[in-house]
Amino acid sequence: MTVLDFLRLTGRSWRTLLIGVAIGLLAAFGYTQVQPHVFTANSSGFVTAGPSEGGFIGGSEAAVAKAQSYLPLITSRPVYEKIAQNPDSGLAEGQTLTGRLTASVAPNSNLIEVQASADSPAAAVALANGALQALADVIIELESQAGGGVSSVTVLPLQDAVAPTSPESPNLRNNLLIGAGIGLILAYVFVFLRKALDVKVRNSKDLASAAGVGSLGRIPKSPQLMGKNRASNDADAIAAESFRRLRTNLRFASVDEEIRSMVITSSNAGEGKSTIATSLAQVLAQSNTPTILIDADLRRPTVASVLGIDGSIGLSEVLSGQVSLEDALTATKTPGLYALPSGRIPPNPSEMLGSEAMRSIIRLLSQDYIVIIDAPPLLPVTDAAILSTRVDGVVLVATAGRTRREDVGAARDMLSQVHGRLLGTVLNMVPPRDTADGYEYRRNRSYYVTANKKGMPVFKSSKGHVDMLEPQPQPQPQAQPQPAKDGPGAISLAPRANPVAPGAGRSAQAQAQPAVQQAPAPATTVNTSDPVDDQMAPTRRSRRGA
């Protein structure tokens, strides 16, 4: 890990680190409060050696040597007994002096200092003064016994103890600093351990490593792409630009051949494949590319509800031969985009999607349209794996912070087993602040501009974004189906518009596209009646609209 990686990890985990420091501070504060307070007081005195008339005071070598030799007496039993006998020493009955008294000599002097500790300032002062007096008495007694009743060493009290204003221990400031440091270290340990044990896809590098292919795009997390707003990807300028980038990358995903049909799928459910399939189809249609979106999720279809179209009749009816393909196609609100809903949920989705009829539909539509297929997730069912053999490529969608890397690897292996072609991956719901992938969107947010009603740029995300760099779709005239030239088996696949009110006339169908002549299709998917009869006979949608 480089320094830059460490700084990025710190930036992404700042909440965890802050919580760790806060826990350390609270623990240190609580520990400080439960510890007994200890106050320390100091008293000092001079040690003189020799006759009192000409005694050596100050730096006398004899006095210094005597002072040094009598330091251990401060913890001796005679001194403790003297202190206990002194009523002014502040020693309560039953209290011990072990560890509460120390003595020292100032460097190059005969100044002896006594330090006493107690649970209150007054007790510390009394004990320090009493200990100094007790030490002086014991020294005089010892010198008198050694000198035949005359002591050659005297301890002269110099400074009485002063009441301390704050306890010596516990030290709240030091404890808080230590607690914060320990909390920060433990938080970093947790962050590194979580990173080492993390099995989720966090960024494009993780996804590319797990899938074995490159990334086609990153879709930022946006409220405009959730719930009922999934059909309006242009509500967020940054999200709309990410889909345009995905469209551009798909155009260059294959050098040898053009990608005319593709499956959008994911490892598991709920990773945003339907949203990405719908938005990708919309941006393709907005660039004057005729596009058809097929809802091949015959188990949990969502395309019809997202686009706001009638989904009661669709792919399942076409595959079963109940409805012609031309009648099942529905125009959407986006010019140039047509949808083939899933229709009713059949009892055998895998068999229907793996049929020759499905292969013929994809081959037929991809001749003049870009075909986007919203397929079920790969791991729960085999539908997407079957469809991958019918199209030019597969786009695998994963959600940042949710999809497991091993699931991406399992989805890749499933496609490899059926010889499906994986074009690339799309990382969905990229957090704009918590990951390095989202940094480019946050950094360049001011560049994504929108236009107001007067056509002037507005530097914010608003509905109705117009990309000045992209070709805008132009209204196209209504075209009538032309009689087939290849015999009675040829048909016209001009998608029908949504039903209009009686008497509205042909001018109400503003979204219709030019008719395209196609090759013969299987008998189970399309009607093969005479073209003239097809033009004269009312279709299912015209009958429903009448």
Short mmCIF file of C-alpha atoms in Angstrom, two decimals, residues 154-544:
data_model
loop_
_atom_site.label_atom_id
_atom_site.label_comp_id
_atom_site.label_asym_id
_atom_site.label_seq_id
_atom_site.Cartn_x
_atom_site.Cartn_y
_atom_site.Cartn_z
CA THR A 154 21.54 18.26 62.21
CA VAL A 155 18.54 18.63 59.87
CA LEU A 156 17.31 22.21 59.73
CA PRO A 157 13.75 22.65 58.32
CA LEU A 158 13.91 25.06 55.39
CA GLN A 159 10.54 25.10 53.68
CA ASP A 160 7.22 23.72 54.79
CA ALA A 161 4.95 21.94 52.34
CA VAL A 162 2.41 23.93 50.34
CA ALA A 163 -1.08 22.57 49.63
CA PRO A 164 -1.30 21.33 46.01
CA THR A 165 -4.01 22.80 43.79
CA SER A 166 -4.50 19.78 41.52
CA PRO A 167 -4.04 16.06 41.98
CA GLU A 168 -0.85 14.40 40.87
CA SER A 169 -2.80 11.45 39.56
CA PRO A 170 -4.85 10.63 37.69
CA ASN A 171 -3.80 13.18 35.06
CA LEU A 172 -6.92 13.84 32.97
CA ARG A 173 -5.10 15.54 30.11
CA ASN A 174 -2.52 12.80 29.69
CA ASN A 175 -5.15 10.09 30.01
CA LEU A 176 -7.29 11.72 27.32
CA LEU A 177 -4.34 11.95 24.95
CA ILE A 178 -3.42 8.34 25.58
CA GLY A 179 -7.03 7.23 25.19
CA ALA A 180 -7.42 9.11 21.89
CA GLY A 181 -4.20 7.59 20.57
CA ILE A 182 -5.21 4.06 21.54
CA GLY A 183 -8.67 4.57 20.03
CA LEU A 184 -7.17 5.83 16.76
CA ILE A 185 -4.78 2.88 16.56
CA LEU A 186 -7.57 0.38 17.20
CA ALA A 187 -9.74 2.12 14.59
CA TYR A 188 -6.97 1.83 12.00
CA VAL A 189 -6.54 -1.84 12.89
CA PHE A 190 -10.26 -2.33 12.34
CA VAL A 191 -10.16 -0.46 9.01
CA PHE A 192 -7.23 -2.48 7.68
CA LEU A 193 -8.73 -5.73 8.92
CA ARG A 194 -12.05 -4.89 7.29
CA LYS A 195 -10.29 -4.06 4.03
CA ALA A 196 -8.34 -7.31 4.12
CA LEU A 197 -11.49 -9.36 4.80
CA ASP A 198 -13.76 -7.33 2.49
CA VAL A 199 -15.42 -9.48 -0.18
CA LYS A 200 -17.57 -6.75 -1.75
CA VAL A 201 -16.94 -4.89 -4.99
CA ARG A 202 -15.94 -1.39 -3.92
CA ASN A 203 -14.52 0.16 -7.08
CA SER A 204 -13.89 -0.50 -10.75
CA LYS A 205 -10.58 -2.21 -10.08
CA ASP A 206 -12.26 -4.80 -7.85
CA LEU A 207 -14.96 -5.39 -10.46
CA ALA A 208 -12.51 -5.68 -13.36
CA SER A 209 -10.33 -8.08 -11.39
CA ALA A 210 -13.28 -10.30 -10.49
CA ALA A 211 -14.87 -10.29 -13.96
CA GLY A 212 -11.66 -10.51 -15.96
CA VAL A 213 -12.78 -7.76 -18.37
CA GLY A 214 -12.58 -4.01 -18.44
CA SER A 215 -15.11 -1.51 -17.15
CA LEU A 216 -17.56 0.08 -19.57
CA GLY A 217 -18.90 2.68 -17.20
CA ARG A 218 -19.68 3.81 -13.68
CA ILE A 219 -23.14 5.01 -12.77
CA PRO A 220 -23.25 7.36 -9.75
CA LYS A 221 -25.75 6.89 -6.96
CA SER A 222 -28.60 9.30 -7.59
CA PRO A 223 -32.14 9.65 -6.20
CA GLN A 224 -33.30 10.34 -9.78
CA LEU A 225 -32.47 6.73 -10.70
CA MET A 226 -34.50 5.13 -7.93
CA GLY A 227 -38.14 4.18 -7.61
CA LYS A 228 -40.54 5.77 -10.06
CA ASN A 229 -37.84 8.11 -11.43
CA ARG A 230 -35.89 5.35 -13.15
CA ALA A 231 -37.29 6.24 -16.57
CA SER A 232 -36.04 9.86 -16.39
CA ASN A 233 -32.25 9.48 -16.34
CA ASP A 234 -31.82 13.03 -17.67
CA ALA A 235 -33.14 14.47 -14.38
CA ASP A 236 -29.59 14.23 -13.03
CA ALA A 237 -27.02 15.71 -15.39
CA ILE A 238 -24.14 13.69 -13.96
CA ALA A 239 -26.08 10.41 -14.21
CA ALA A 240 -27.13 11.25 -17.77
CA GLU A 241 -23.52 11.92 -18.71
CA SER A 242 -22.45 8.58 -17.22
CA PHE A 243 -24.95 6.77 -19.46
CA ARG A 244 -23.64 8.66 -22.49
CA ARG A 245 -20.16 7.52 -21.58
CA LEU A 246 -21.44 3.95 -21.32
CA ARG A 247 -23.00 4.31 -24.78
CA THR A 248 -19.72 5.59 -26.22
CA ASN A 249 -17.68 2.79 -24.63
CA LEU A 250 -20.09 0.17 -25.97
CA ARG A 251 -19.62 1.47 -29.51
CA PHE A 252 -15.89 0.78 -29.20
CA ALA A 253 -16.23 -2.46 -27.22
CA SER A 254 -15.73 -4.51 -30.37
CA VAL A 255 -13.26 -3.64 -33.08
CA ASP A 256 -13.93 -6.47 -35.53
CA GLU A 257 -17.73 -6.29 -35.66
CA GLU A 258 -20.54 -3.98 -34.68
CA ILE A 259 -22.51 -4.76 -31.55
CA ARG A 260 -26.14 -4.94 -32.64
CA SER A 261 -27.66 -6.90 -29.76
CA MET A 262 -26.67 -7.21 -26.13
CA VAL A 263 -27.92 -8.63 -22.85
CA ILE A 264 -27.88 -6.51 -19.69
CA THR A 265 -27.72 -8.74 -16.62
CA SER A 266 -26.21 -8.99 -13.15
CA SER A 267 -25.06 -11.63 -10.70
CA ASN A 268 -28.01 -11.30 -8.32
CA ALA A 269 -31.33 -9.50 -8.20
CA GLY A 270 -31.64 -5.88 -7.13
CA GLU A 271 -28.36 -4.62 -8.61
CA GLY A 272 -29.92 -2.14 -11.06
CA LYS A 273 -29.75 -4.04 -14.36
CA SER A 274 -33.25 -2.98 -15.46
CA THR A 275 -32.53 0.67 -14.71
CA ILE A 276 -29.29 0.57 -16.67
CA ALA A 277 -30.91 -1.31 -19.58
CA THR A 278 -33.74 1.24 -19.79
CA SER A 279 -31.48 4.29 -19.52
CA LEU A 280 -28.98 2.87 -22.00
CA ALA A 281 -31.75 2.23 -24.51
CA GLN A 282 -32.97 5.81 -24.06
CA VAL A 283 -29.58 7.43 -24.66
CA LEU A 284 -29.05 5.21 -27.71
CA ALA A 285 -32.37 6.35 -29.14
CA GLN A 286 -31.55 9.99 -28.34
CA SER A 287 -28.47 9.73 -30.57
CA ASN A 288 -30.67 8.91 -33.60
CA THR A 289 -30.03 5.19 -33.26
CA PRO A 290 -33.23 3.12 -33.65
CA THR A 291 -33.37 0.99 -30.52
CA ILE A 292 -35.62 -1.78 -29.24
CA LEU A 293 -35.71 -2.69 -25.55
CA ILE A 294 -36.82 -6.26 -24.87
CA ASP A 295 -37.92 -7.27 -21.40
CA ALA A 296 -36.71 -10.87 -21.30
CA ASP A 297 -37.12 -11.13 -17.54
CA LEU A 298 -40.14 -13.41 -17.74
CA ARG A 299 -40.07 -13.96 -13.98
CA ARG A 300 -39.99 -10.43 -12.54
CA PRO A 301 -40.59 -7.99 -15.43
CA THR A 302 -40.11 -4.27 -14.78
CA VAL A 303 -39.60 -2.54 -18.15
CA ALA A 304 -43.29 -1.89 -18.77
CA SER A 305 -43.78 -0.25 -15.37
CA VAL A 306 -40.59 1.82 -15.71
CA LEU A 307 -41.49 3.13 -19.17
CA GLY A 308 -45.16 3.53 -18.35
CA ILE A 309 -46.46 1.33 -21.18
CA ASP A 310 -48.94 -1.52 -21.43
CA GLY A 311 -47.15 -4.75 -20.55
CA SER A 312 -50.03 -7.21 -20.65
CA ILE A 313 -49.04 -8.50 -24.11
CA GLY A 314 -45.46 -8.92 -25.13
CA LEU A 315 -42.60 -11.35 -25.59
CA SER A 316 -44.26 -14.43 -24.11
CA GLU A 317 -47.26 -14.07 -26.45
CA VAL A 318 -44.96 -13.59 -29.46
CA LEU A 319 -42.90 -16.66 -28.59
CA SER A 320 -46.03 -18.74 -28.17
CA GLY A 321 -47.42 -17.57 -31.50
CA GLN A 322 -50.47 -15.80 -30.08
CA VAL A 323 -49.49 -12.31 -31.29
CA SER A 324 -47.36 -11.05 -34.16
CA LEU A 325 -44.10 -9.34 -33.36
CA GLU A 326 -45.24 -6.14 -35.08
CA ASP A 327 -48.31 -5.91 -32.86
CA ALA A 328 -46.37 -6.58 -29.67
CA LEU A 329 -43.84 -3.78 -30.21
CA THR A 330 -44.83 -0.54 -28.49
CA ALA A 331 -43.59 3.00 -29.04
CA THR A 332 -42.33 4.83 -25.95
CA LYS A 333 -42.13 8.49 -25.00
CA THR A 334 -38.54 8.62 -26.25
CA PRO A 335 -38.40 9.11 -30.04
CA GLY A 336 -36.67 6.20 -31.73
CA LEU A 337 -37.10 3.83 -28.77
CA TYR A 338 -39.52 0.92 -28.92
CA ALA A 339 -40.16 -1.68 -26.27
CA LEU A 340 -41.19 -5.31 -26.32
CA PRO A 341 -42.66 -5.98 -22.85
CA SER A 342 -42.46 -9.38 -21.26
CA GLY A 343 -46.18 -10.07 -21.41
CA ARG A 344 -47.68 -12.68 -19.17
CA ILE A 345 -45.38 -14.76 -16.99
CA PRO A 346 -45.09 -18.22 -18.60
CA PRO A 347 -44.56 -21.51 -16.73
CA ASN A 348 -41.37 -22.30 -18.69
CA PRO A 349 -39.31 -19.09 -19.14
CA SER A 350 -35.98 -20.83 -19.80
CA GLU A 351 -37.39 -23.03 -22.56
CA MET A 352 -39.08 -20.09 -24.27
CA LEU A 353 -35.97 -17.91 -24.16
CA GLY A 354 -33.84 -20.76 -25.51
CA SER A 355 -36.15 -21.49 -28.42
CA GLU A 356 -35.36 -20.88 -32.07
CA ALA A 357 -38.19 -18.35 -32.12
CA MET A 358 -36.25 -16.16 -29.68
CA ARG A 359 -33.13 -16.47 -31.79
CA SER A 360 -35.09 -15.45 -34.89
CA ILE A 361 -36.61 -12.43 -33.14
CA ILE A 362 -33.21 -11.15 -32.06
CA ARG A 363 -31.67 -11.74 -35.48
CA LEU A 364 -34.62 -10.10 -37.20
CA LEU A 365 -34.71 -6.99 -35.01
CA SER A 366 -30.95 -6.49 -34.89
CA GLN A 367 -30.80 -5.99 -38.66
CA ASP A 368 -32.20 -2.46 -38.36
CA TYR A 369 -32.26 -1.79 -34.63
CA ILE A 370 -29.91 -1.90 -31.68
CA VAL A 371 -31.47 -4.53 -29.44
CA ILE A 372 -31.11 -4.15 -25.66
CA ILE A 373 -32.33 -7.16 -23.67
CA ASP A 374 -33.09 -6.88 -19.97
CA ALA A 375 -32.39 -10.41 -18.73
CA PRO A 376 -32.79 -12.06 -15.30
CA PRO A 377 -29.75 -12.31 -13.01
CA LEU A 378 -27.26 -15.04 -13.84
CA LEU A 379 -26.87 -16.88 -10.55
CA PRO A 380 -30.49 -17.57 -9.54
CA VAL A 381 -31.68 -18.80 -12.97
CA THR A 382 -30.16 -19.83 -16.30
CA ASP A 383 -32.21 -17.47 -18.51
CA ALA A 384 -29.44 -14.91 -18.97
CA ALA A 385 -26.85 -17.60 -19.76
CA ILE A 386 -29.13 -18.98 -22.48
CA LEU A 387 -29.73 -15.52 -23.94
CA SER A 388 -26.00 -14.80 -23.99
CA THR A 389 -25.63 -17.34 -26.81
CA ARG A 390 -28.22 -15.47 -28.91
CA VAL A 391 -26.68 -11.97 -28.82
CA ASP A 392 -23.45 -10.22 -29.74
CA GLY A 393 -22.39 -9.65 -26.16
CA VAL A 394 -23.27 -9.36 -22.47
CA VAL A 395 -22.91 -6.40 -20.10
CA LEU A 396 -22.56 -7.42 -16.45
CA VAL A 397 -23.86 -4.98 -13.83
CA ALA A 398 -22.62 -4.88 -10.21
CA THR A 399 -23.51 -2.59 -7.31
CA ALA A 400 -20.72 -0.83 -5.43
CA GLY A 401 -20.52 -1.99 -1.82
CA ARG A 402 -23.14 -4.70 -2.29
CA THR A 403 -22.13 -7.22 -4.95
CA ARG A 404 -19.72 -9.90 -3.78
CA ARG A 405 -16.59 -10.46 -5.81
CA GLU A 406 -17.06 -14.20 -5.75
CA ASP A 407 -20.56 -13.75 -7.24
CA VAL A 408 -19.06 -11.74 -10.10
CA GLY A 409 -16.54 -14.51 -10.67
CA ALA A 410 -19.30 -17.14 -10.64
CA ALA A 411 -21.32 -15.13 -13.20
CA ARG A 412 -18.22 -14.84 -15.39
CA ASP A 413 -17.69 -18.61 -15.22
CA MET A 414 -21.31 -19.29 -16.18
CA LEU A 415 -20.96 -17.13 -19.28
CA SER A 416 -17.67 -18.79 -20.13
CA GLN A 417 -19.20 -22.27 -19.90
CA VAL A 418 -21.86 -21.45 -22.50
CA HIS A 419 -19.33 -19.50 -24.62
CA GLY A 420 -21.10 -16.21 -24.00
CA ARG A 421 -19.21 -13.06 -24.87
CA LEU A 422 -18.72 -10.68 -21.95
CA LEU A 423 -18.29 -7.18 -23.35
CA GLY A 424 -17.53 -5.50 -20.04
CA THR A 425 -18.88 -4.47 -16.69
CA VAL A 426 -20.83 -1.54 -15.30
CA LEU A 427 -20.42 -0.45 -11.69
CA ASN A 428 -23.73 0.88 -10.44
CA MET A 429 -24.60 3.18 -7.51
CA VAL A 430 -21.09 4.58 -7.12
CA PRO A 431 -21.04 6.79 -4.00
CA PRO A 432 -19.98 10.30 -5.05
CA ARG A 433 -17.96 10.92 -1.88
CA ASP A 434 -16.92 7.61 -0.34
CA THR A 435 -14.96 6.07 -3.22
CA ALA A 436 -12.28 7.12 -5.65
CA ASP A 437 -14.63 6.27 -8.54
CA GLY A 438 -17.06 8.92 -7.39
CA TYR A 439 -14.40 11.60 -7.12
CA GLU A 440 -14.44 12.45 -10.83
CA TYR A 441 -18.17 13.18 -10.70
CA ARG A 442 -17.82 15.37 -7.62
CA ARG A 443 -14.78 17.18 -8.98
CA ASN A 444 -16.36 17.91 -12.37
CA ARG A 445 -19.89 18.52 -11.14
CA SER A 446 -19.86 22.19 -12.15
CA TYR A 447 -19.04 21.23 -15.75
CA TYR A 448 -22.33 19.42 -16.30
CA VAL A 449 -24.64 22.27 -17.23
CA THR A 450 -28.27 22.39 -18.22
CA ALA A 451 -30.31 24.82 -20.27
CA ASN A 452 -33.24 26.87 -19.13
CA LYS A 453 -36.35 27.69 -21.16
CA LYS A 454 -34.50 30.42 -23.04
CA GLY A 455 -31.65 28.10 -23.93
CA MET A 456 -29.18 29.67 -21.51
CA PRO A 457 -26.87 27.37 -19.50
CA VAL A 458 -27.73 26.66 -15.88
CA PHE A 459 -24.95 25.22 -13.69
CA LYS A 460 -27.02 22.72 -11.74
CA SER A 461 -28.71 19.40 -12.21
CA SER A 462 -32.21 19.98 -13.49
CA LYS A 463 -34.85 18.17 -15.45
CA GLY A 464 -34.71 18.52 -19.19
CA HIS A 465 -30.91 18.38 -19.58
CA VAL A 466 -29.74 18.99 -23.15
CA ASP A 467 -26.31 17.73 -24.14
CA MET A 468 -24.92 20.21 -26.65
CA LEU A 469 -22.27 17.72 -27.73
CA GLU A 470 -24.71 14.95 -28.58
CA PRO A 471 -26.83 14.85 -31.76
CA GLN A 472 -30.42 15.61 -30.87
CA PRO A 473 -33.27 13.52 -32.29
CA GLN A 474 -35.34 15.22 -34.96
CA PRO A 475 -39.07 14.58 -35.55
CA GLN A 476 -39.54 12.08 -38.31
CA PRO A 477 -42.53 11.87 -40.64
CA GLN A 478 -45.06 9.11 -40.40
CA ALA A 479 -44.23 6.31 -42.81
CA GLN A 480 -46.65 3.74 -44.16
CA PRO A 481 -45.76 0.06 -44.47
CA GLN A 482 -44.78 -0.84 -48.00
CA PRO A 483 -45.78 -4.07 -49.68
CA ALA A 484 -43.10 -6.69 -49.38
CA LYS A 485 -41.11 -7.52 -52.49
CA ASP A 486 -39.89 -10.91 -51.40
CA GLY A 487 -43.22 -12.68 -51.42
CA PRO A 488 -46.03 -13.19 -48.98
CA GLY A 489 -43.71 -14.30 -46.19
CA ALA A 490 -42.03 -10.87 -45.73
CA ILE A 491 -43.40 -8.42 -43.15
CA SER A 492 -43.02 -4.85 -41.97
CA LEU A 493 -41.71 -4.26 -38.43
CA ALA A 494 -42.72 -0.63 -38.06
CA PRO A 495 -43.70 -0.55 -34.34
CA ARG A 496 -47.17 0.55 -33.49
CA ALA A 497 -47.66 3.66 -31.35
CA ASN A 498 -49.69 3.63 -28.17
CA PRO A 499 -53.48 3.61 -28.78
CA VAL A 500 -55.07 7.03 -29.34
CA ALA A 501 -58.61 8.26 -28.87
CA PRO A 502 -61.17 7.63 -31.63
CA GLY A 503 -61.24 10.33 -34.28
CA ALA A 504 -57.76 11.60 -33.48
CA GLY A 505 -56.47 10.43 -36.84
CA ARG A 506 -52.99 9.51 -37.94
CA SER A 507 -51.53 12.86 -36.90
CA ALA A 508 -51.84 11.90 -33.23
CA GLN A 509 -49.13 9.25 -33.62
CA ALA A 510 -46.19 11.58 -33.31
CA GLN A 511 -43.70 8.93 -32.25
CA ALA A 512 -43.98 6.53 -35.18
CA GLN A 513 -40.80 5.56 -37.08
CA PRO A 514 -40.18 4.73 -40.73
CA ALA A 515 -41.07 1.21 -41.71
CA VAL A 516 -38.24 -1.22 -42.25
CA GLN A 517 -38.50 -4.30 -44.47
CA GLN A 518 -37.29 -7.44 -42.77
CA ALA A 519 -36.54 -11.00 -43.70
CA PRO A 520 -39.06 -13.81 -43.06
CA ALA A 521 -39.49 -14.74 -39.44
CA PRO A 522 -40.56 -18.06 -37.83
CA ALA A 523 -44.23 -18.90 -37.97
CA THR A 524 -44.42 -18.90 -34.17
CA THR A 525 -43.31 -15.30 -33.86
CA VAL A 526 -44.96 -13.30 -36.63
CA ASN A 527 -48.00 -13.49 -38.95
CA THR A 528 -47.31 -14.47 -42.55
CA SER A 529 -50.59 -13.37 -44.15
CA ASP A 530 -50.81 -11.34 -47.34
CA PRO A 531 -49.34 -7.82 -46.88
CA VAL A 532 -52.41 -6.20 -48.38
CA ASP A 533 -54.63 -7.97 -45.90
CA ASP A 534 -52.33 -6.86 -43.07
CA GLN A 535 -52.83 -3.25 -44.04
CA MET A 536 -56.60 -3.59 -44.32
CA ALA A 537 -57.29 -5.75 -41.27
CA PRO A 538 -57.35 -3.98 -37.87
CA THR A 539 -54.54 -4.94 -35.51
CA ARG A 540 -54.89 -5.85 -31.82
CA ARG A 541 -53.91 -2.38 -30.68
CA SER A 542 -56.19 -0.61 -33.16
CA ARG A 543 -59.10 -2.71 -31.98
CA ARG A 544 -58.31 -1.95 -28.34
#
